[in-house]
Coordinates of N, CA and C in Angstrom, one line a residue:
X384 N -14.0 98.4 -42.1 CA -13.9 97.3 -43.0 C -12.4 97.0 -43.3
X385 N -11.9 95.6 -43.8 CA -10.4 95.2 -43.4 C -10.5 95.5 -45.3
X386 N -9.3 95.3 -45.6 CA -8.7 95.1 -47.0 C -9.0 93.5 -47.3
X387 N -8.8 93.3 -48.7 CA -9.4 91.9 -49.4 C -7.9 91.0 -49.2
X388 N -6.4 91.2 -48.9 CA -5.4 91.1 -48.4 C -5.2 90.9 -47.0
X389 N -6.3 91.1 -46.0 CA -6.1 91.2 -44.5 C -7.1 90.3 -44.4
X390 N -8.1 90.2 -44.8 CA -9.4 89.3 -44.7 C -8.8 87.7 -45.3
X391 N -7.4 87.5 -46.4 CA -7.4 86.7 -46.7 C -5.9 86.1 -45.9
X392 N -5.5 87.0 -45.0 CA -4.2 86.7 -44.4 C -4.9 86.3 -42.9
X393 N -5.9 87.1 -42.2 CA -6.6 86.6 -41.2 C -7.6 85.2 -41.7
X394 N -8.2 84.6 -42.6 CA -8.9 83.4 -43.0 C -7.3 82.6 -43.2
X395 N -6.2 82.6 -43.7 CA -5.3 81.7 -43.6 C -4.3 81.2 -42.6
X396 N -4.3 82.3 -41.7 CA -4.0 82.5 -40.0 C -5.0 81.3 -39.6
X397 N -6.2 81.9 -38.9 CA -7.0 81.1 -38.6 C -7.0 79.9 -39.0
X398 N -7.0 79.1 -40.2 CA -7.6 78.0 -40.8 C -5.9 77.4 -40.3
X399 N -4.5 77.7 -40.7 CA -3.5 77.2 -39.9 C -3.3 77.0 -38.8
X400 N -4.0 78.2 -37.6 CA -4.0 77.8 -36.2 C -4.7 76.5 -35.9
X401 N -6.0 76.4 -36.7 CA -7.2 75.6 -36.0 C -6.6 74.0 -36.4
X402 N -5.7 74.2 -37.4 CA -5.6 73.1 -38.2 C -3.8 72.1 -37.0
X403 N -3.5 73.1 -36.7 CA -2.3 72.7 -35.6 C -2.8 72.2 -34.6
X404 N -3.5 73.4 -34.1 CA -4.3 72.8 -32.6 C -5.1 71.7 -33.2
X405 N -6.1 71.2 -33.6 CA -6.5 69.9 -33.8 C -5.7 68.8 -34.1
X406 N -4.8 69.4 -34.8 CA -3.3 68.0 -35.2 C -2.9 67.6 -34.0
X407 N -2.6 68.8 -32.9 CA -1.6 68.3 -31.8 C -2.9 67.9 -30.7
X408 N -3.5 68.3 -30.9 CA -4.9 68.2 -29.9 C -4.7 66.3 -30.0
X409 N -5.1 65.9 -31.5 CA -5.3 64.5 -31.6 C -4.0 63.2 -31.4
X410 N -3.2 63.8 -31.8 CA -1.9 64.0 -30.9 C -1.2 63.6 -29.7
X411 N -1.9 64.1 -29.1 CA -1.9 64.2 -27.6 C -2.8 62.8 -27.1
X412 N -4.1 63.2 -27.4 CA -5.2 62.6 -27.1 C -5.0 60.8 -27.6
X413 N -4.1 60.5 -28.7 CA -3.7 59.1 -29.1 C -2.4 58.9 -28.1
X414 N -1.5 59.7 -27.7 CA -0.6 59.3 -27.2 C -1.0 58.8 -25.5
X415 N -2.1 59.5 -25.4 CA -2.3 59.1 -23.6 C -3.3 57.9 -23.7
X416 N -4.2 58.1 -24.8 CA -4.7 56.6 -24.8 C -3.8 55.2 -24.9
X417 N -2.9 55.6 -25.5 CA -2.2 54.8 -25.6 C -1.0 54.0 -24.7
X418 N -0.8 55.4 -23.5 CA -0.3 55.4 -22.3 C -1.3 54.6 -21.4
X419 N -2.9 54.7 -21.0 CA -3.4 54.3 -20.6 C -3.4 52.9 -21.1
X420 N -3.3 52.4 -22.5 CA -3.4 50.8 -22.9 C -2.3 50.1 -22.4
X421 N -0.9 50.8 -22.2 CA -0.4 50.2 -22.1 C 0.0 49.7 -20.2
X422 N -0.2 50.9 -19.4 CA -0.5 50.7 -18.4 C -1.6 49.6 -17.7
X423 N -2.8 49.9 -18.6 CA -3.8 48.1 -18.6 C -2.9 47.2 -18.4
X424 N -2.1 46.9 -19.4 CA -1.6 46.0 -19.9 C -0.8 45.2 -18.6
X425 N 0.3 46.5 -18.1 CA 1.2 46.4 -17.6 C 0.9 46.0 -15.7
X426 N -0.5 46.5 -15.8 CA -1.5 45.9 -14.6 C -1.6 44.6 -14.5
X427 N -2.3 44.0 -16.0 CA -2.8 42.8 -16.2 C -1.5 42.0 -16.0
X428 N -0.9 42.5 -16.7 CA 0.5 41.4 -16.6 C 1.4 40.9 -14.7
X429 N 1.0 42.1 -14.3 CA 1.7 42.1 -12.7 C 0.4 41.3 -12.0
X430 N -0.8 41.2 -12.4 CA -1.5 40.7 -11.7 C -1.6 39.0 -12.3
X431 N -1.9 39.0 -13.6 CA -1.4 37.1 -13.5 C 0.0 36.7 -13.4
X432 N 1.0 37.4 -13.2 CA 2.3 36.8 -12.4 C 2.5 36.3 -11.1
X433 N 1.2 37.4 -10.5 CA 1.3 36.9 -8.9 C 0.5 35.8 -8.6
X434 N -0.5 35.6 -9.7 CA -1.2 34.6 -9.2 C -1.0 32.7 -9.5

């Protein structure tokens, strides 16, 4: 069995890792959608210039 001090340093460990990895997870995951929007874009625009 852990101490009431280890249980509460391992639950605030945890809950800060999960809480980063999801921040940067989401993070991540807005910035490339957002790379992909703009790449659309940068498609659409090269293709009604040629036309």
């Amino acid at each position: 069995m852990m101490d009431v001090d280890e249980l509460v340093f391992f639950f605030l460990f945890y809950k800060f890792f999960f809480f980063f990895f999801f921040f940067f997870f989401f993070i991540y995951l807005f910035l490339f959608l957002l790379f992909l929007l703009m790449l659309f874009f940068f498609f659409l625009f090269i293709l009604f210039n040629f036309n």
